[in-house]
mmCIF file of C-alpha atoms in Angstrom:
data_model
loop_
_atom_site.group_PDB
_atom_site.id
_atom_site.type_symbol
_atom_site.label_atom_id
_atom_site.label_comp_id
_atom_site.label_asym_id
_atom_site.label_seq_id
_atom_site.Cartn_x
_atom_site.Cartn_y
_atom_site.Cartn_z
ATOM 1 C CA MET A 17 71.646 -13.864 -76.698
ATOM 2 C CA PRO A 18 74.112 -16.066 -78.617
ATOM 3 C CA HIS A 19 72.799 -18.335 -81.357
ATOM 4 C CA LEU A 20 74.614 -20.550 -83.841
ATOM 5 C CA LYS A 21 73.147 -20.905 -87.341
ATOM 6 C CA LEU A 22 73.221 -24.623 -88.175
ATOM 7 C CA ARG A 23 73.679 -26.410 -91.506
ATOM 8 C CA ASP A 24 69.920 -26.313 -92.263
ATOM 9 C CA GLY A 25 69.438 -22.692 -91.236
ATOM 10 C CA ALA A 26 68.042 -23.451 -87.798
ATOM 11 C CA GLU A 27 69.494 -21.411 -84.947
ATOM 12 C CA LEU A 28 70.724 -23.068 -81.767
ATOM 13 C CA PHE A 29 70.685 -20.973 -78.586
ATOM 14 C CA TYR A 30 73.524 -21.558 -76.153
ATOM 15 C CA LYS A 31 75.004 -20.239 -72.916
ATOM 16 C CA ASP A 32 78.770 -19.861 -72.543
ATOM 17 C CA TRP A 33 79.493 -18.813 -68.954
ATOM 18 C CA GLY A 34 82.384 -18.581 -66.560
ATOM 19 C CA ASN A 35 86.118 -18.427 -67.179
ATOM 20 C CA PRO A 36 86.697 -18.264 -70.958
ATOM 21 C CA ASN A 37 90.080 -19.930 -70.439
ATOM 22 C CA GLY A 38 88.863 -22.510 -67.928
ATOM 23 C CA ALA A 39 88.382 -26.239 -68.384
ATOM 24 C CA ILE A 40 85.127 -26.842 -70.249
ATOM 25 C CA VAL A 41 82.017 -28.642 -68.982
ATOM 26 C CA THR A 42 79.017 -29.008 -71.328
ATOM 27 C CA PHE A 43 75.414 -29.721 -70.324
ATOM 28 C CA SER A 44 72.556 -31.410 -72.196
ATOM 29 C CA HIS A 45 69.055 -30.920 -70.772
ATOM 30 C CA GLY A 46 66.144 -33.311 -70.410
ATOM 31 C CA TRP A 47 62.664 -33.412 -71.944
ATOM 32 C CA PRO A 48 60.899 -31.039 -72.527
ATOM 33 C CA LEU A 49 63.114 -28.460 -70.885
ATOM 34 C CA SER A 50 65.985 -26.129 -71.778
ATOM 35 C CA SER A 51 69.456 -25.172 -70.621
ATOM 36 C CA ASP A 52 67.798 -23.276 -67.752
ATOM 37 C CA ASN A 53 67.299 -26.590 -65.962
ATOM 38 C CA TRP A 54 71.081 -26.783 -65.368
ATOM 39 C CA GLU A 55 71.550 -23.307 -63.904
ATOM 40 C CA ASN A 56 72.488 -24.477 -60.381
ATOM 41 C CA GLN A 57 75.288 -26.677 -61.680
ATOM 42 C CA MET A 58 76.467 -24.124 -64.237
ATOM 43 C CA VAL A 59 76.761 -21.278 -61.737
ATOM 44 C CA PHE A 60 78.479 -23.553 -59.209
ATOM 45 C CA LEU A 61 81.126 -24.774 -61.653
ATOM 46 C CA ALA A 62 81.604 -21.330 -63.184
ATOM 47 C CA ASP A 63 82.293 -20.024 -59.671
ATOM 48 C CA HIS A 64 84.989 -22.713 -59.412
ATOM 49 C CA GLY A 65 86.794 -21.444 -62.498
ATOM 50 C CA PHE A 66 85.249 -23.600 -65.216
ATOM 51 C CA ARG A 67 83.890 -22.579 -68.590
ATOM 52 C CA VAL A 68 80.355 -23.993 -68.757
ATOM 53 C CA ILE A 69 78.380 -24.422 -71.964
ATOM 54 C CA ALA A 70 74.746 -25.450 -72.375
ATOM 55 C CA HIS A 71 72.373 -25.318 -75.336
ATOM 56 C CA ASP A 72 68.647 -25.383 -75.921
ATOM 57 C CA ARG A 73 68.031 -28.437 -78.110
ATOM 58 C CA ARG A 74 66.410 -27.558 -81.440
ATOM 59 C CA GLY A 75 62.683 -27.063 -80.931
ATOM 60 C CA HIS A 76 63.290 -26.272 -77.261
ATOM 61 C CA GLY A 77 63.687 -23.033 -75.341
ATOM 62 C CA ARG A 78 65.123 -20.207 -77.444
ATOM 63 C CA SER A 79 66.267 -22.364 -80.378
ATOM 64 C CA THR A 80 64.443 -22.556 -83.703
ATOM 65 C CA GLN A 81 61.239 -24.573 -83.652
ATOM 66 C CA THR A 82 61.966 -26.820 -86.609
ATOM 67 C CA TRP A 83 59.198 -29.092 -87.854
ATOM 68 C CA ASP A 84 61.505 -31.983 -88.786
ATOM 69 C CA GLY A 85 64.690 -33.330 -87.252
ATOM 70 C CA ASN A 86 63.353 -33.941 -83.755
ATOM 71 C CA ASN A 87 65.477 -37.051 -83.311
ATOM 72 C CA MET A 88 68.730 -38.129 -81.721
ATOM 73 C CA GLU A 89 70.771 -38.238 -84.923
ATOM 74 C CA THR A 90 69.960 -34.610 -85.686
ATOM 75 C CA PHE A 91 70.427 -33.506 -82.072
ATOM 76 C CA VAL A 92 73.956 -34.896 -81.814
ATOM 77 C CA ASP A 93 74.969 -33.506 -85.208
ATOM 78 C CA ASP A 94 73.788 -30.105 -83.948
ATOM 79 C CA LEU A 95 76.031 -30.564 -80.933
ATOM 80 C CA GLU A 96 79.059 -31.372 -83.056
ATOM 81 C CA GLU A 97 78.530 -28.127 -84.959
ATOM 82 C CA LEU A 98 78.234 -26.208 -81.703
ATOM 83 C CA PHE A 99 81.337 -27.789 -80.195
ATOM 84 C CA GLU A 100 83.351 -27.068 -83.336
ATOM 85 C CA HIS A 101 82.161 -23.456 -83.289
ATOM 86 C CA LEU A 102 83.100 -22.990 -79.623
ATOM 87 C CA GLY A 103 86.390 -24.881 -79.780
ATOM 88 C CA VAL A 104 85.401 -27.530 -77.254
ATOM 89 C CA LYS A 105 88.221 -29.934 -76.402
ATOM 90 C CA ASN A 106 89.495 -31.923 -73.424
ATOM 91 C CA ALA A 107 86.094 -31.302 -71.834
ATOM 92 C CA VAL A 108 83.557 -33.048 -69.614
ATOM 93 C CA MET A 109 80.081 -33.794 -71.007
ATOM 94 C CA VAL A 110 77.058 -33.918 -68.683
ATOM 95 C CA GLY A 111 73.497 -34.938 -69.573
ATOM 96 C CA HIS A 112 70.208 -35.473 -67.746
ATOM 97 C CA SER A 113 67.412 -37.826 -68.825
ATOM 98 C CA HIS A 114 66.867 -37.306 -72.588
ATOM 99 C CA GLY A 115 70.044 -35.227 -72.501
ATOM 100 C CA GLY A 116 71.864 -38.241 -71.085
ATOM 101 C CA GLY A 117 70.808 -40.074 -74.216
ATOM 102 C CA GLU A 118 72.155 -37.169 -76.241
ATOM 103 C CA VAL A 119 75.512 -37.433 -74.472
ATOM 104 C CA THR A 120 75.633 -41.185 -75.024
ATOM 105 C CA ARG A 121 74.732 -41.076 -78.711
ATOM 106 C CA TYR A 122 77.065 -38.136 -79.327
ATOM 107 C CA LEU A 123 80.040 -40.011 -77.860
ATOM 108 C CA GLY A 124 79.045 -43.181 -79.687
ATOM 109 C CA LYS A 125 78.678 -41.427 -83.063
ATOM 110 C CA HIS A 126 81.215 -38.593 -82.955
ATOM 111 C CA SER A 127 83.743 -40.318 -80.663
ATOM 112 C CA THR A 128 85.374 -39.053 -77.481
ATOM 113 C CA LYS A 129 87.911 -36.868 -79.292
ATOM 114 C CA ARG A 130 86.648 -33.696 -77.606
ATOM 115 C CA PHE A 131 85.954 -35.183 -74.172
ATOM 116 C CA LYS A 132 87.913 -36.766 -71.340
ATOM 117 C CA LYS A 133 84.978 -37.658 -69.061
ATOM 118 C CA ALA A 134 81.181 -37.771 -69.030
ATOM 119 C CA VAL A 135 78.369 -37.790 -66.496
ATOM 120 C CA LEU A 136 74.892 -39.315 -66.921
ATOM 121 C CA VAL A 137 72.221 -38.038 -64.506
ATOM 122 C CA GLY A 138 68.919 -39.936 -64.369
ATOM 123 C CA ALA A 139 69.656 -40.758 -67.997
ATOM 124 C CA VAL A 140 67.477 -42.806 -70.369
ATOM 125 C CA PRO A 141 70.137 -45.241 -71.729
ATOM 126 C CA PRO A 142 70.367 -48.020 -72.538
ATOM 127 C CA LEU A 143 66.664 -48.310 -73.505
ATOM 128 C CA MET A 144 63.497 -47.148 -71.777
ATOM 129 C CA LEU A 145 60.986 -49.209 -73.783
ATOM 130 C CA LYS A 146 60.036 -52.688 -72.607
ATOM 131 C CA THR A 147 60.890 -55.346 -75.193
ATOM 132 C CA ASP A 148 61.484 -59.090 -75.225
ATOM 133 C CA LEU A 149 65.158 -58.363 -74.516
ATOM 134 C CA ASN A 150 64.493 -55.493 -72.101
ATOM 135 C CA ALA A 151 62.014 -56.763 -69.555
ATOM 136 C CA GLU A 152 62.873 -53.996 -67.067
ATOM 137 C CA GLY A 153 61.699 -51.266 -69.445
ATOM 138 C CA LEU A 154 58.378 -49.447 -69.424
ATOM 139 C CA ASP A 155 55.455 -50.623 -71.522
ATOM 140 C CA LYS A 156 54.713 -48.629 -74.670
ATOM 141 C CA SER A 157 51.319 -47.757 -73.209
ATOM 142 C CA VAL A 158 53.098 -45.459 -70.728
ATOM 143 C CA PHE A 159 54.521 -43.352 -73.539
ATOM 144 C CA ASP A 160 51.277 -43.538 -75.504
ATOM 145 C CA SER A 161 49.600 -41.996 -72.460
ATOM 146 C CA PHE A 162 52.097 -39.106 -72.618
ATOM 147 C CA ARG A 163 51.139 -38.475 -76.226
ATOM 148 C CA GLN A 164 47.421 -38.679 -75.444
ATOM 149 C CA ALA A 165 47.818 -36.262 -72.542
ATOM 150 C CA MET A 166 49.627 -33.786 -74.773
ATOM 151 C CA HIS A 167 46.836 -33.872 -77.344
ATOM 152 C CA LYS A 168 44.141 -33.525 -74.680
ATOM 153 C CA ASP A 169 45.664 -30.682 -72.672
ATOM 154 C CA ARG A 170 49.399 -30.105 -72.942
ATOM 155 C CA ALA A 171 49.373 -27.202 -70.476
ATOM 156 C CA GLN A 172 47.773 -29.321 -67.748
ATOM 157 C CA PHE A 173 49.994 -32.321 -68.495
ATOM 158 C CA PHE A 174 53.021 -30.069 -68.157
ATOM 159 C CA LEU A 175 51.763 -29.088 -64.698
ATOM 160 C CA ASP A 176 50.993 -32.650 -63.639
ATOM 161 C CA VAL A 177 54.472 -34.013 -64.437
ATOM 162 C CA PRO A 178 56.496 -31.610 -62.252
ATOM 163 C CA SER A 179 53.808 -31.543 -59.556
ATOM 164 C CA GLY A 180 54.212 -35.300 -59.172
ATOM 165 C CA PRO A 181 56.756 -37.807 -60.464
ATOM 166 C CA PHE A 182 59.477 -35.603 -61.978
ATOM 167 C CA PHE A 183 60.622 -34.054 -58.699
ATOM 168 C CA GLY A 184 59.056 -36.737 -56.490
ATOM 169 C CA PHE A 185 56.586 -34.228 -55.027
ATOM 170 C CA ASN A 186 53.925 -36.952 -54.995
ATOM 171 C CA ARG A 187 55.784 -38.870 -52.285
ATOM 172 C CA PRO A 188 54.609 -38.683 -48.648
ATOM 173 C CA GLY A 189 56.409 -35.929 -46.766
ATOM 174 C CA ALA A 190 57.892 -34.366 -49.894
ATOM 175 C CA GLN A 191 58.505 -30.631 -49.621
ATOM 176 C CA LYS A 192 56.888 -29.297 -52.776
ATOM 177 C CA SER A 193 58.454 -26.299 -54.496
ATOM 178 C CA GLU A 194 55.960 -24.207 -56.414
ATOM 179 C CA GLY A 195 58.890 -22.411 -58.022
ATOM 180 C CA GLN A 196 60.344 -25.647 -59.435
ATOM 181 C CA ILE A 197 56.928 -26.604 -60.793
ATOM 182 C CA ARG A 198 56.409 -23.240 -62.470
ATOM 183 C CA SER A 199 59.920 -23.217 -63.917
ATOM 184 C CA TRP A 200 59.417 -26.703 -65.387
ATOM 185 C CA TRP A 201 56.051 -25.664 -66.843
ATOM 186 C CA GLN A 202 57.485 -22.511 -68.361
ATOM 187 C CA GLN A 203 60.396 -24.352 -69.950
ATOM 188 C CA GLY A 204 58.097 -27.078 -71.243
ATOM 189 C CA MET A 205 55.579 -24.678 -72.753
ATOM 190 C CA ASN A 206 58.395 -22.780 -74.495
ATOM 191 C CA THR A 207 59.230 -25.997 -76.335
ATOM 192 C CA SER A 208 57.328 -26.513 -79.579
ATOM 193 C CA PHE A 209 54.466 -28.983 -79.417
ATOM 194 C CA LYS A 210 55.896 -30.896 -82.375
ATOM 195 C CA SER A 211 59.361 -31.252 -80.870
ATOM 196 C CA ALA A 212 58.049 -32.240 -77.448
ATOM 197 C CA TYR A 213 55.689 -34.778 -79.018
ATOM 198 C CA ASP A 214 58.292 -36.276 -81.374
ATOM 199 C CA SER A 215 60.833 -36.461 -78.567
ATOM 200 C CA ILE A 216 58.659 -38.883 -76.597
ATOM 201 C CA LYS A 217 59.383 -41.530 -79.209
ATOM 202 C CA ASP A 218 63.015 -40.448 -79.362
ATOM 203 C CA PHE A 219 63.783 -40.781 -75.653
ATOM 204 C CA SER A 220 61.694 -43.919 -75.140
ATOM 205 C CA GLU A 221 62.545 -46.020 -78.200
ATOM 206 C CA THR A 222 66.162 -45.138 -79.006
ATOM 207 C CA ASP A 223 68.495 -47.987 -78.102
ATOM 208 C CA PHE A 224 71.835 -46.700 -76.793
ATOM 209 C CA THR A 225 73.335 -50.092 -75.924
ATOM 210 C CA GLU A 226 76.047 -50.091 -78.582
ATOM 211 C CA ASP A 227 76.895 -46.444 -77.900
ATOM 212 C CA LEU A 228 77.528 -47.182 -74.221
ATOM 213 C CA LYS A 229 79.906 -49.997 -75.130
ATOM 214 C CA LYS A 230 81.966 -47.651 -77.349
ATOM 215 C CA ILE A 231 82.586 -44.925 -74.775
ATOM 216 C CA ASN A 232 86.251 -45.306 -73.833
ATOM 217 C CA ILE A 233 86.442 -42.581 -71.161
ATOM 218 C CA PRO A 234 85.407 -42.557 -67.475
ATOM 219 C CA VAL A 235 81.662 -42.042 -67.052
ATOM 220 C CA LEU A 236 79.944 -41.243 -63.760
ATOM 221 C CA VAL A 237 76.350 -42.491 -63.576
ATOM 222 C CA LEU A 238 74.181 -40.678 -61.008
ATOM 223 C CA HIS A 239 70.692 -42.082 -60.472
ATOM 224 C CA GLY A 240 68.002 -41.854 -57.804
ATOM 225 C CA ASP A 241 66.621 -45.175 -56.600
ATOM 226 C CA ASP A 242 63.134 -43.597 -56.458
ATOM 227 C CA ASP A 243 63.233 -42.256 -60.016
ATOM 228 C CA GLN A 244 59.622 -42.598 -61.170
ATOM 229 C CA VAL A 245 60.302 -41.362 -64.703
ATOM 230 C CA VAL A 246 63.409 -43.352 -65.679
ATOM 231 C CA PRO A 247 63.505 -46.351 -63.317
ATOM 232 C CA ILE A 248 67.006 -47.171 -62.157
ATOM 233 C CA GLN A 249 66.553 -50.896 -62.888
ATOM 234 C CA ALA A 250 66.057 -50.180 -66.593
ATOM 235 C CA ALA A 251 68.611 -47.403 -66.870
ATOM 236 C CA GLY A 252 71.383 -46.471 -64.438
ATOM 237 C CA LEU A 253 72.123 -49.988 -63.225
ATOM 238 C CA LYS A 254 72.382 -51.334 -66.763
ATOM 239 C CA SER A 255 74.325 -48.385 -68.173
ATOM 240 C CA ALA A 256 76.976 -48.614 -65.474
ATOM 241 C CA LYS A 257 77.581 -52.255 -66.400
ATOM 242 C CA LEU A 258 77.715 -51.627 -70.151
ATOM 243 C CA LEU A 259 80.142 -48.715 -69.912
ATOM 244 C CA PRO A 260 83.807 -49.833 -70.119
ATOM 245 C CA GLN A 261 84.742 -47.287 -67.419
ATOM 246 C CA GLY A 262 81.400 -46.702 -65.739
ATOM 247 C CA LYS A 263 81.038 -45.714 -62.087
ATOM 248 C CA LEU A 264 77.605 -45.729 -60.451
ATOM 249 C CA LYS A 265 76.417 -43.612 -57.542
ATOM 250 C CA ILE A 266 72.900 -44.248 -56.283
ATOM 251 C CA TYR A 267 71.004 -41.461 -54.523
ATOM 252 C CA LYS A 268 68.935 -43.052 -51.789
ATOM 253 C CA GLY A 269 65.338 -41.911 -52.191
ATOM 254 C CA GLY A 270 66.417 -39.718 -55.095
ATOM 255 C CA SER A 271 63.885 -38.578 -57.673
ATOM 256 C CA HIS A 272 64.327 -38.151 -61.412
ATOM 257 C CA ALA A 273 65.537 -34.584 -60.818
ATOM 258 C CA ILE A 274 68.351 -35.134 -58.339
ATOM 259 C CA HIS A 275 70.302 -32.219 -59.835
ATOM 260 C CA ASN A 276 67.372 -29.916 -58.980
ATOM 261 C CA ILE A 277 66.462 -31.418 -55.586
ATOM 262 C CA ASN A 278 69.813 -32.694 -54.234
ATOM 263 C CA VAL A 279 71.681 -29.697 -55.576
ATOM 264 C CA ASP A 280 74.579 -29.563 -53.121
ATOM 265 C CA ASP A 281 75.235 -33.302 -53.313
ATOM 266 C CA VAL A 282 75.183 -33.397 -57.104
ATOM 267 C CA ASN A 283 77.400 -30.323 -57.354
ATOM 268 C CA LYS A 284 79.886 -31.894 -54.971
ATOM 269 C CA ASP A 285 79.914 -35.183 -56.904
ATOM 270 C CA LEU A 286 80.372 -33.380 -60.220
ATOM 271 C CA LEU A 287 83.267 -31.284 -58.926
ATOM 272 C CA GLU A 288 85.047 -34.253 -57.371
ATOM 273 C CA PHE A 289 84.653 -36.372 -60.508
ATOM 274 C CA ILE A 290 85.777 -33.599 -62.843
ATOM 275 C CA LYS A 291 88.854 -32.789 -60.747
ATOM 276 C CA ALA A 292 89.875 -36.398 -60.092
#
């Protein structure tokens, strides 16, 4: 399995699939998952001739479980090293949830020199936390409850999240997938406790407002209007307005995991946007 040794000695696992000479699409996963969460989109685009690249964020999946550096600044610097190593250029960057924050901060900090387009899926920007200037955000007590649940029984918490709000399986009439739940749990439990715990603060309190304003390439924002994890009012609707070239598509009744539940629709939207 390919790993890249980073500047501090940590090793970053990555997948590099599809046509080695094809146009590149990169994927950044959400909390507390891994690159496995993007497999439907990666296989689909690889089958259409693209080169698809996805990594396990440090502390997640098959990457090194570092004690420190579980923050957005470190994550995006890791990405820049990976993209340099793999020769990424003229590419499309895609991120879900916490990974959407990673995409946003990467483009804000390292510029759009390697990328021509980006896609945010159920992404956390501009800011998840409720503040005096962000009334639509979630109260800090919500994220404190995540931390408390992890300390009490992480394994059960990591069953409760996918069994309910993440995929929308707690909604009346929802068709629950035991496979999706088990996959989420497995990915989550493979992430280090420290990284998963630290990342709660990272995805909830990082303000991406200024990053969004800097992104000078077309960005497609995909968001479910029944996202119970990252409410569209605090995220997708605001991000689309802050982005200089933002385009919003709302998935009616869509959950936080539209790329896992509305697979065909998301794949179609990605392909059309990339090829446009």
